[in-house]
XYZ file of C-alpha atoms in Angstrom:
699
model
C 87.478 141.835 122.255
C 89.915 140.681 124.942
C 88.586 141.244 128.480
C 90.617 143.855 130.387
C 91.676 141.345 133.040
C 93.349 139.246 130.339
C 95.372 142.060 128.780
C 98.062 141.326 131.377
C 98.359 137.557 131.963
C 99.142 136.399 135.528
C 102.458 135.038 134.263
C 104.854 136.560 131.746
C 105.791 134.495 128.672
C 109.168 132.754 128.701
C 112.110 134.718 127.357
C 114.459 133.475 124.639
C 117.306 135.893 125.325
C 120.019 133.552 126.556
C 123.678 133.974 125.645
C 126.321 131.243 125.485
C 127.657 132.393 128.849
C 124.273 132.634 130.559
C 123.147 129.155 129.449
C 126.064 127.428 131.169
C 125.865 129.737 134.189
C 122.151 129.015 134.574
C 122.732 125.257 134.353
C 125.418 125.454 137.064
C 123.162 127.611 139.259
C 120.278 125.153 138.959
C 122.543 122.245 139.828
C 124.058 124.045 142.818
C 120.634 124.957 144.193
C 119.246 121.428 143.817
C 122.354 119.851 145.330
C 122.131 122.225 148.298
C 118.486 121.245 148.837
C 119.391 117.546 148.725
C 122.352 117.972 151.077
C 120.237 119.978 153.520
C 117.555 117.266 153.628
C 120.183 114.579 154.273
C 121.718 116.660 157.096
C 118.402 117.470 158.746
C 116.415 114.237 158.441
C 117.102 110.705 159.687
C 115.447 107.768 157.851
C 113.371 107.035 160.955
C 112.035 110.606 160.895
C 111.522 110.828 157.133
C 108.091 111.971 155.953
C 106.651 113.102 152.663
C 106.647 116.698 153.920
C 110.301 116.835 154.972
C 111.793 114.697 152.169
C 109.642 114.248 149.064
C 107.995 117.672 148.980
C 111.228 119.730 149.110
C 112.823 117.376 146.571
C 109.788 117.849 144.290
C 109.878 121.622 144.715
C 113.552 121.654 143.705
C 112.738 119.428 140.710
C 109.888 121.779 139.715
C 112.279 124.725 139.758
C 114.845 122.796 137.733
C 112.289 121.741 135.105
C 110.968 125.296 134.840
C 114.289 126.503 133.443
C 116.248 123.565 132.068
C 113.942 122.703 129.172
C 114.437 126.105 127.567
C 118.193 125.749 128.073
C 118.009 122.522 126.046
C 115.639 123.965 123.451
C 118.388 126.134 121.937
C 120.215 123.072 120.576
C 117.091 122.142 118.594
C 116.208 125.482 117.026
C 118.980 128.077 117.260
C 120.696 129.258 114.081
C 123.800 130.196 116.130
C 126.335 127.393 116.496
C 127.649 128.871 119.766
C 124.184 128.691 121.340
C 123.580 125.150 120.065
C 126.936 123.979 121.387
C 126.571 125.452 124.871
C 122.971 124.262 125.023
C 124.304 120.720 124.486
C 127.028 121.319 127.082
C 124.459 122.557 129.582
C 122.279 119.492 129.031
C 125.288 117.257 129.619
C 125.922 118.997 132.965
C 122.244 118.664 133.925
C 122.101 115.027 132.830
C 125.202 114.166 134.857
C 123.606 115.769 137.888
C 120.394 113.842 137.283
C 122.363 110.571 137.298
C 124.213 111.638 140.447
C 120.869 112.381 142.146
C 119.311 109.086 141.046
C 122.201 107.123 142.548
C 122.500 108.823 145.954
C 122.282 106.127 148.604
C 121.506 108.649 151.361
C 118.488 110.065 149.508
C 117.246 106.561 148.668
C 117.323 105.579 152.354
C 115.183 108.602 153.193
C 112.662 107.915 150.410
C 112.583 104.255 151.452
C 111.848 105.402 154.999
C 108.920 107.528 153.785
C 107.442 104.614 151.814
C 107.644 102.313 154.837
C 105.767 104.857 156.970
C 102.673 104.376 154.783
C 101.435 107.940 155.369
C 97.995 108.996 154.183
C 98.662 111.094 151.073
C 96.661 112.497 148.184
C 96.746 110.173 145.165
C 99.239 112.205 143.097
C 101.668 112.547 146.005
C 101.497 108.814 146.680
C 102.078 108.199 142.947
C 105.151 110.462 143.178
C 106.460 108.547 146.205
C 106.082 105.197 144.455
C 107.701 106.474 141.251
C 110.596 108.088 143.102
C 111.265 104.925 145.104
C 111.090 102.758 141.995
C 113.401 105.113 140.089
C 116.095 104.669 142.736
C 115.833 100.885 142.485
C 115.936 101.016 138.690
C 119.100 103.126 138.991
C 120.951 100.473 140.949
C 120.167 101.119 144.608
C 119.620 97.394 145.171
C 123.074 96.657 143.773
C 125.851 96.424 146.355
C 127.986 99.553 146.539
C 131.188 98.982 144.627
C 132.276 97.999 141.115
C 128.813 97.039 139.772
C 127.148 100.241 140.884
C 130.118 102.300 139.694
C 129.969 100.644 136.281
C 126.229 101.336 136.042
C 126.832 105.021 136.802
C 129.578 105.127 134.184
C 127.207 103.603 131.611
C 124.398 106.043 132.470
C 126.687 109.037 131.973
C 127.992 107.704 128.691
C 124.440 107.070 127.432
C 123.502 110.673 128.152
C 126.580 111.876 126.242
C 125.688 109.659 123.284
C 122.124 111.024 123.202
C 123.434 114.582 122.991
C 125.999 113.612 120.350
C 123.266 111.952 118.271
C 121.166 115.142 118.331
C 124.163 117.312 117.415
C 124.950 115.111 114.431
C 121.358 115.242 113.206
C 121.257 119.030 113.284
C 124.463 119.490 111.297
C 124.339 121.202 107.903
C 122.901 119.129 105.079
C 125.031 119.251 101.923
C 122.117 118.395 99.628
C 122.278 116.949 96.120
C 122.779 118.913 92.900
C 120.459 117.961 90.032
C 119.969 119.104 86.476
C 116.464 120.634 86.165
C 115.274 117.854 83.826
C 116.104 115.293 86.530
C 113.553 117.019 88.773
C 110.697 116.851 86.275
C 107.350 116.366 88.035
C 108.305 118.139 91.275
C 105.907 121.066 91.901
C 107.106 124.439 90.639
C 106.761 126.124 94.034
C 109.231 123.605 95.511
C 111.658 124.045 92.618
C 111.427 127.834 92.969
C 112.926 127.765 96.447
C 115.870 125.477 95.601
C 119.342 127.014 95.588
C 120.686 127.706 92.103
C 124.207 126.483 91.419
C 127.315 128.458 90.531
C 130.742 127.391 89.306
C 130.829 123.662 88.570
C 127.131 123.473 89.533
C 125.975 126.250 87.206
C 122.566 125.400 85.756
C 121.803 122.911 88.539
C 119.461 123.023 91.536
C 120.313 121.892 95.072
C 117.752 119.597 96.688
C 118.149 119.454 100.463
C 116.854 116.785 102.841
C 114.440 119.255 104.419
C 111.108 117.508 104.772
C 109.248 119.495 102.061
C 112.063 118.929 99.534
C 112.623 115.251 100.277
C 108.936 114.332 100.262
C 108.303 116.297 97.057
C 111.113 114.428 95.280
C 109.955 110.976 96.402
C 106.309 111.684 95.626
C 106.544 113.558 92.329
C 109.924 113.161 90.587
C 109.246 111.177 87.397
C 112.870 110.096 87.057
C 113.392 106.860 89.004
C 117.137 107.465 89.294
C 116.444 110.853 90.910
C 114.136 109.240 93.463
C 116.749 106.575 94.136
C 119.507 109.137 94.762
C 117.260 111.096 97.150
C 116.089 107.995 99.005
C 119.561 106.464 99.399
C 121.073 109.803 100.422
C 118.428 110.252 103.123
C 118.903 106.685 104.388
C 122.622 107.424 104.732
C 122.294 110.910 106.176
C 122.705 109.485 109.683
C 126.123 108.026 108.889
C 127.762 109.846 111.796
C 125.254 108.221 114.139
C 125.769 104.595 113.098
C 128.466 104.069 115.734
C 126.573 106.246 118.254
C 123.459 104.050 118.085
C 125.518 100.847 118.122
C 127.403 101.850 121.265
C 124.115 102.943 122.838
C 122.296 99.623 122.400
C 125.335 97.658 123.615
C 125.599 99.799 126.763
C 121.847 99.610 127.406
C 122.015 95.830 127.268
C 124.966 95.740 129.652
C 123.184 98.050 132.112
C 119.994 95.974 132.043
C 121.938 92.788 132.770
C 123.766 94.492 135.649
C 120.334 95.279 137.149
C 119.215 91.663 136.809
C 117.066 91.969 133.674
C 117.465 89.619 130.683
C 117.716 92.611 128.304
C 116.962 96.324 127.932
C 113.435 95.738 126.601
C 112.473 93.884 129.784
C 113.912 96.748 131.849
C 112.112 99.493 129.917
C 108.742 97.830 129.385
C 108.391 96.888 133.044
C 107.617 100.553 133.754
C 105.146 100.925 130.847
C 101.507 99.894 130.468
C 102.461 96.674 128.650
C 104.672 95.518 131.589
C 106.334 92.612 129.702
C 108.061 92.359 126.271
C 106.140 89.158 125.571
C 102.889 91.144 125.359
C 104.438 93.479 122.783
C 105.910 90.661 120.717
C 102.555 88.850 120.604
C 100.857 92.068 119.448
C 103.483 92.809 116.777
C 103.520 89.242 115.441
C 99.720 89.132 115.300
C 99.648 92.413 113.399
C 102.339 91.156 111.045
C 100.331 88.053 110.160
C 97.165 90.104 109.621
C 98.901 92.641 107.359
C 101.073 90.388 105.180
C 98.498 89.307 102.593
C 97.095 92.828 102.225
C 100.595 94.193 101.763
C 101.256 91.771 98.914
C 98.002 92.695 97.162
C 98.825 96.392 97.454
C 102.337 95.802 96.120
C 101.016 93.956 93.064
C 98.685 96.887 92.314
C 101.632 99.311 92.504
C 103.745 97.101 90.242
C 101.016 97.161 87.605
C 100.906 100.951 87.846
C 104.672 101.094 87.396
C 104.458 98.865 84.315
C 101.724 101.011 82.798
C 103.667 104.197 83.570
C 106.927 102.921 82.040
C 105.119 101.479 79.004
C 103.553 104.911 78.387
C 107.060 106.386 78.309
C 108.470 103.608 76.111
C 110.692 102.464 78.976
C 111.316 98.802 79.831
C 109.685 97.337 82.955
C 111.767 94.470 84.357
C 109.293 93.528 87.112
C 111.238 95.206 89.907
C 109.712 97.592 92.436
C 111.959 99.619 94.734
C 111.611 101.469 98.008
C 111.945 104.781 96.167
C 109.003 103.824 93.939
C 106.523 103.471 96.804
C 105.467 107.080 97.418
C 105.573 108.004 93.716
C 103.219 105.237 92.599
C 100.968 105.732 95.586
C 100.412 109.299 94.322
C 99.541 107.948 90.878
C 97.191 105.391 92.461
C 95.413 108.093 94.454
C 94.969 110.280 91.403
C 94.040 107.597 88.846
C 91.784 105.322 90.891
C 90.496 107.586 93.662
C 90.494 111.033 92.007
C 92.659 112.366 94.825
C 95.042 115.107 93.677
C 96.994 116.033 96.802
C 98.366 119.225 95.280
C 94.894 120.417 94.290
C 93.542 119.529 97.739
C 96.435 121.428 99.338
C 95.251 124.625 97.628
C 92.326 124.631 100.084
C 94.539 124.403 103.146
C 96.805 127.458 103.504
C 98.909 127.002 106.610
C 97.810 130.090 108.544
C 94.053 129.651 108.037
C 94.309 125.903 108.677
C 96.051 126.516 112.006
C 93.362 129.042 112.878
C 90.670 126.499 111.997
C 92.324 123.797 114.094
C 92.497 126.097 117.076
C 88.800 126.874 116.630
C 88.031 123.145 116.765
C 90.006 122.839 119.988
C 88.297 125.941 121.369
C 84.855 124.475 120.770
C 85.675 120.948 121.856
C 87.661 121.648 125.020
C 86.345 125.047 126.083
C 89.435 127.097 125.269
C 90.226 130.587 123.975
C 93.410 131.472 122.050
C 94.677 135.057 121.856
C 97.573 135.951 119.575
C 100.512 137.768 121.126
C 101.180 140.549 118.634
C 104.541 141.887 117.609
C 106.136 138.466 117.239
C 108.207 137.363 114.255
C 105.872 136.266 111.443
C 107.650 132.951 110.789
C 106.449 132.091 114.280
C 103.076 132.297 116.000
C 102.721 133.035 119.703
C 99.465 132.587 121.590
C 97.972 132.808 125.039
C 95.611 129.976 125.926
C 92.670 130.578 128.300
C 89.596 128.805 129.530
C 86.342 129.991 127.996
C 83.749 131.895 130.018
C 82.427 128.684 131.593
C 85.578 128.713 133.718
C 85.826 132.511 133.973
C 88.541 132.929 131.317
C 91.236 131.494 133.569
C 94.707 131.740 132.050
C 96.161 128.355 131.021
C 99.524 128.980 129.358
C 101.463 129.864 126.209
C 101.613 128.120 122.838
C 104.354 128.796 120.271
C 104.570 127.608 116.670
C 107.938 127.718 114.885
C 106.688 126.927 111.406
C 109.257 126.862 108.580
C 112.582 125.065 107.997
C 115.943 126.746 108.395
C 119.520 125.584 108.675
C 120.463 123.636 111.814
C 116.875 123.482 113.051
C 115.264 120.239 114.212
C 114.076 118.643 110.985
C 110.662 117.123 111.668
C 107.379 118.136 113.253
C 107.340 117.841 117.040
C 106.025 119.366 120.227
C 108.494 120.568 122.872
C 107.431 121.433 126.399
C 109.290 124.622 127.345
C 107.938 125.094 130.855
C 105.784 122.564 132.720
C 102.851 123.447 134.930
C 102.829 122.639 138.659
C 101.836 123.976 142.064
C 104.481 126.276 143.518
C 105.668 126.147 147.130
C 103.340 129.030 148.027
C 100.324 127.168 146.624
C 99.950 129.264 143.462
C 100.026 127.700 140.016
C 102.890 127.826 137.546
C 101.415 127.761 134.027
C 102.963 125.857 131.100
C 104.543 127.014 127.856
C 104.800 124.653 124.908
C 106.168 124.877 121.357
C 105.362 123.184 118.062
C 108.451 122.996 115.880
C 107.462 122.427 112.242
C 109.099 122.358 108.816
C 106.379 123.152 106.306
C 106.939 124.521 102.798
C 107.812 128.205 102.907
C 105.418 130.741 101.355
C 106.347 132.769 98.292
C 105.120 136.108 96.982
C 102.681 134.204 94.753
C 101.488 131.449 97.058
C 101.202 130.822 100.814
C 102.470 127.695 102.512
C 99.961 124.978 101.552
C 99.385 121.780 103.533
C 98.875 118.403 101.931
C 96.472 116.173 103.828
C 99.191 114.066 105.549
C 100.684 117.339 106.805
C 97.278 118.364 108.175
C 97.136 115.073 110.096
C 100.685 115.583 111.397
C 99.972 119.162 112.479
C 96.740 118.166 114.209
C 98.608 115.359 115.993
C 101.373 117.624 117.302
C 98.890 120.366 118.228
C 97.185 117.645 120.249
C 100.392 117.238 122.268
C 100.462 121.000 122.720
C 96.861 121.054 123.988
C 97.686 118.185 126.345
C 100.474 120.367 127.717
C 98.266 123.444 128.084
C 95.239 121.923 129.831
C 97.096 119.560 132.166
C 96.766 120.419 135.865
C 99.129 118.456 138.066
C 100.782 119.202 141.370
C 104.221 118.083 140.253
C 106.080 118.966 137.054
C 107.272 115.412 136.436
C 103.655 114.380 135.704
C 102.660 117.419 133.662
C 100.930 117.024 130.288
C 102.601 114.478 128.019
C 104.839 113.191 130.838
C 103.089 109.827 130.796
C 104.354 106.314 130.131
C 105.434 106.113 126.492
C 102.873 103.549 125.372
C 100.087 105.934 126.379
C 101.790 109.213 125.486
C 100.816 109.147 121.802
C 97.197 108.053 122.394
C 95.631 111.496 123.037
C 97.138 112.933 119.842
C 96.410 109.809 117.798
C 92.792 110.038 118.921
C 92.572 113.603 117.608
C 93.834 112.533 114.153
C 90.349 111.142 113.507
C 89.038 114.716 113.119
C 91.211 115.058 110.008
C 89.129 112.362 108.331
C 85.705 113.833 109.117
C 84.007 115.679 106.265
C 82.661 118.419 108.535
C 86.125 119.135 109.984
C 87.814 119.271 106.589
C 85.105 121.573 105.261
C 85.471 123.963 108.191
C 89.281 124.003 107.914
C 89.322 124.690 104.182
C 89.703 128.014 102.410
C 91.143 128.291 98.916
C 94.340 130.316 98.983
C 93.333 132.436 95.967
C 90.784 134.257 98.126
C 93.249 135.329 100.821
C 94.869 138.367 99.177
C 94.766 139.906 95.662
C 98.335 138.809 94.861
C 97.427 135.158 95.420
C 94.330 135.548 93.273
C 96.381 136.925 90.392
C 99.007 134.190 90.622
C 96.304 131.516 90.689
C 94.740 132.977 87.530
C 98.127 132.889 85.797
C 98.587 129.190 86.413
C 94.880 128.257 86.001
C 94.887 129.330 82.338
C 91.225 130.205 81.954
C 89.709 127.848 84.520
C 86.681 129.019 86.492
C 87.502 130.563 89.892
C 87.611 127.876 92.612
C 84.998 127.855 95.403
C 86.087 129.229 98.777
C 85.489 125.868 100.493
C 86.710 122.474 99.301
C 84.163 120.570 97.225
C 82.230 117.737 98.867
C 83.289 115.301 96.153
C 86.971 116.066 96.824
C 86.442 115.324 100.511
C 84.553 112.125 99.695
C 87.376 110.940 97.418
C 89.966 111.709 100.087
C 88.063 109.830 102.798
C 87.416 106.893 100.463
C 91.185 106.659 99.910
C 92.011 106.703 103.639
C 93.251 103.098 103.695
C 94.929 103.057 100.276
C 98.216 101.199 100.798
C 97.225 100.935 104.457
C 98.794 97.506 104.873
C 102.107 98.678 103.383
C 102.029 101.796 105.555
C 101.543 99.758 108.712
C 104.160 97.213 107.618
C 106.538 100.178 107.327
C 105.694 101.180 110.910
C 105.897 97.542 111.986
C 109.415 97.376 110.555
C 110.617 100.135 112.893
C 108.770 98.691 115.899
C 110.093 95.145 115.420
C 113.612 96.477 114.806
C 113.372 98.468 118.053
C 112.469 95.286 119.939
C 115.121 93.244 118.084
C 118.028 95.456 119.114
C 116.788 95.789 122.696
C 115.917 92.122 123.230
C 119.002 90.102 122.194
C 119.339 86.528 123.446
C 122.790 87.360 124.836
C 125.099 90.327 125.235
C 127.440 88.824 122.655
C 124.596 88.751 120.128
C 124.082 92.510 120.291
C 127.844 93.110 120.229
C 128.091 91.144 116.982
C 124.913 92.474 115.357
C 125.272 94.563 112.182
C 122.453 97.028 112.873
C 122.374 98.445 109.337
C 122.173 95.028 107.678
C 119.496 93.807 110.106
C 117.458 96.983 109.618
C 117.470 96.628 105.827
C 116.906 92.856 105.821
C 113.928 93.170 108.170
C 112.298 95.830 105.989
C 112.689 93.618 102.900
C 111.324 90.619 104.799
C 108.223 92.528 105.945
C 107.406 94.707 102.943
C 108.800 92.517 100.123
C 110.062 95.675 98.404
C 113.596 95.826 96.993
C 116.311 98.243 97.997
C 119.858 98.634 96.623
C 120.665 95.126 97.890
C 118.757 93.843 94.835
C 121.241 95.789 92.701
C 124.218 94.028 94.279
C 125.093 96.592 96.979
C 124.728 94.260 99.991
C 122.416 94.480 103.001
C 124.411 97.274 104.659
C 123.781 99.752 101.815
C 122.009 102.251 104.080
C 121.801 103.298 107.703
C 118.171 104.368 108.124
C 118.140 103.266 111.754
C 120.731 105.943 112.540
C 118.248 108.645 111.539
C 115.535 107.604 114.007
C 115.848 110.047 116.906
C 113.265 108.190 118.987
C 115.582 105.166 119.245
C 117.930 107.368 121.283
C 115.378 109.122 123.454
C 112.439 107.992 125.547
C 111.014 105.680 122.876
C 113.669 102.963 123.114
C 111.804 99.634 123.397
C 108.703 101.784 122.998
C 108.237 102.575 119.308
C 105.351 100.117 119.268
C 103.419 102.947 120.938
C 103.095 104.708 117.553
C 101.694 101.535 116.008
C 99.403 100.490 118.815
C 96.477 102.894 118.534
C 94.281 100.665 120.686
C 93.504 103.336 123.298
C 93.133 106.155 120.750
C 90.751 104.289 118.458
C 88.735 102.818 121.344
C 88.164 106.271 122.846
C 87.185 107.831 119.512
C 84.822 105.051 118.422
C 83.187 104.846 121.860
C 82.815 108.540 122.660
C 83.263 110.757 119.598
C 82.505 108.803 116.419
C 78.806 109.715 116.341
C 79.418 113.408 117.046
C 83.061 114.532 116.914
C 82.098 118.081 117.909
C 80.202 117.112 121.075
C 81.625 119.773 123.396
C 80.194 118.128 126.498
C 82.154 114.937 125.786
C 85.134 117.046 124.731
C 85.215 118.744 128.104
C 84.755 115.420 129.884
C 87.752 114.076 127.936
C 89.771 117.177 128.778
C 89.114 116.931 132.524
C 89.256 113.126 132.857
C 92.194 112.361 130.546
C 94.216 115.401 129.453
C 94.221 117.191 132.812
C 95.586 114.111 134.566
C 98.850 113.972 132.611
C 100.895 111.211 134.216
C 99.656 111.927 137.743
C 97.982 108.533 138.088
C 98.275 105.081 136.552
C 97.448 105.566 132.872
C 95.302 102.428 132.676
C 93.155 103.866 135.473
C 92.762 107.053 133.413
C 91.531 105.085 130.393
C 89.234 102.789 132.390
C 87.732 105.687 134.349
C 86.971 107.576 131.140
C 85.562 104.640 129.161
C 83.831 103.037 132.124
C 85.387 99.676 131.183
C 88.652 97.988 130.190
C 89.954 99.043 126.742
C 89.212 96.780 123.757
C 91.060 96.160 120.478
C 87.912 95.990 118.296
C 88.061 99.618 117.107
C 91.789 99.373 116.368
C 91.371 96.406 114.028
C 88.198 97.862 112.497
C 90.071 101.073 111.737
C 92.762 99.016 109.974
C 90.130 97.104 108.030
C 91.287 93.900 109.753
C 88.349 93.181 112.056
């Protein structure tokens, strides 16, 4: 029963009722207000009189107000089915980005902030952190360059980079044409996936259209028995970003030019200076060390997969010529899991219906962090809307709103990600603004006979992104720029990566599980139809199924991490050229494909005579365009995540006392203090790499 005081939250949920006209009008209004605040400060305050209270605090309040509205304005371009809304959302973000660049390069504001820093006022730690960050941001935006051509060129580059980022996102969200296949070419793909494919008419009569939506693409690569089908799907996906090949190329060239204008040897040096790693050399040492540790294991795993391929083709009276291709990897991993580890991902998925699994995950978070989630009724059923509150220990204080947009649709962002919609902060009157955050997912759609079912990798992905959402909800910062996941990039993934460990604990998997046949009578009947006389399944997943799954945790682990290493090293390669001419002359597609072959030793179409530029996979990596440039190593480096889990939670993952300590000491802080201080304060020591290498089986 919901307490009466919670029936009306202290803050209304955000509205998603914008029109094309209102989105642009709102962006212009926000810009006008912020510019007026900035101009007023410059008119009223001399550098000698500048203080935190008369310069930084009003600037921060204006930034809080801007962030409160602008993120929803930009959200429409990621999720709206209406092209007019997506287009004006992109236009609005371009206006806001241009204003952000203008603000970051105002000499008059920099002189005032510089004056505040020199005063050395006594400030609370978060305010002092804001002052240092703001001052450093001005310097990193060219305020130490002499006014004139160099600074003008830097501003021109910054504006163009923002335009390219928006263009990249637009191109990614364009309609996917898909590939038409004869049904026999799709043999092996689960029936529930085939059932939702578009049926052809006209010249495509009798065919099925496979899109690049995540559930379709993954199903084809994992289960299609026809190697040519897998090849067509893989190559098509690698080339889906064709429109963005030139966008990414221009971006990395401009980034390098900007870094050199600012006095850095390359863009990686510029970006990493502001991260926990501080210097590119530290990242390169880490990546090279990991590469050397993984290489031998990767080769052993590849030989095992080749033997499986030979056995499979021999059983079908097909010739095995010794080759193993990129589009074979996921298919033969599935066979390996089933044959040698008794792991049937489709059977396991039957115990993890989407809705009950989400409910179970939220219950874990409730117990661990002292939270309560209350569903907001009356919402569209393809989405889930929740209030988040503290439990009774903190008097049921309201914390914010959580939204889940669950299934794929045309023009929607294509992966699984968390989007902050409204940050939390302290308003000018001292009251708290509470956050709203959204998980945008693309899981298999339910049918009348079966709900959406999650395979184990999807459970891990969902738990990871929910972790970002929880980080957003429980963060309590003064300023919006430090709220929740607004940390340095090489720490930003750690809290969610740490939570992935729960997906490999037997007790967690047991509590999350519930066989779909017991949900409603219709599902029970459809299960009986396909089971053909089998005994009814237990409600909870069997212990032996969990044991097999956990035993297979590191199957193909070296190849998986070499795949991640490929993206991380490529990210550093394109952002750390020896000279500007080198990046201008670099063929990004060829280098991307050659590096993957060099690391994984697995053939692509180049082995069939198509050349090294056969695909453009790098042009599909959104993170290369956004905040993860020269930062993708953060997904690979789980040092902080694994150290925290092994030290604090490994013995008892459901220790609510430690969970609350983690919430208050790590998640609440957001980016409001140096992230290394956050880790050291929580662990009581400097972080170590032991758990990371143990988790990889490389200790």
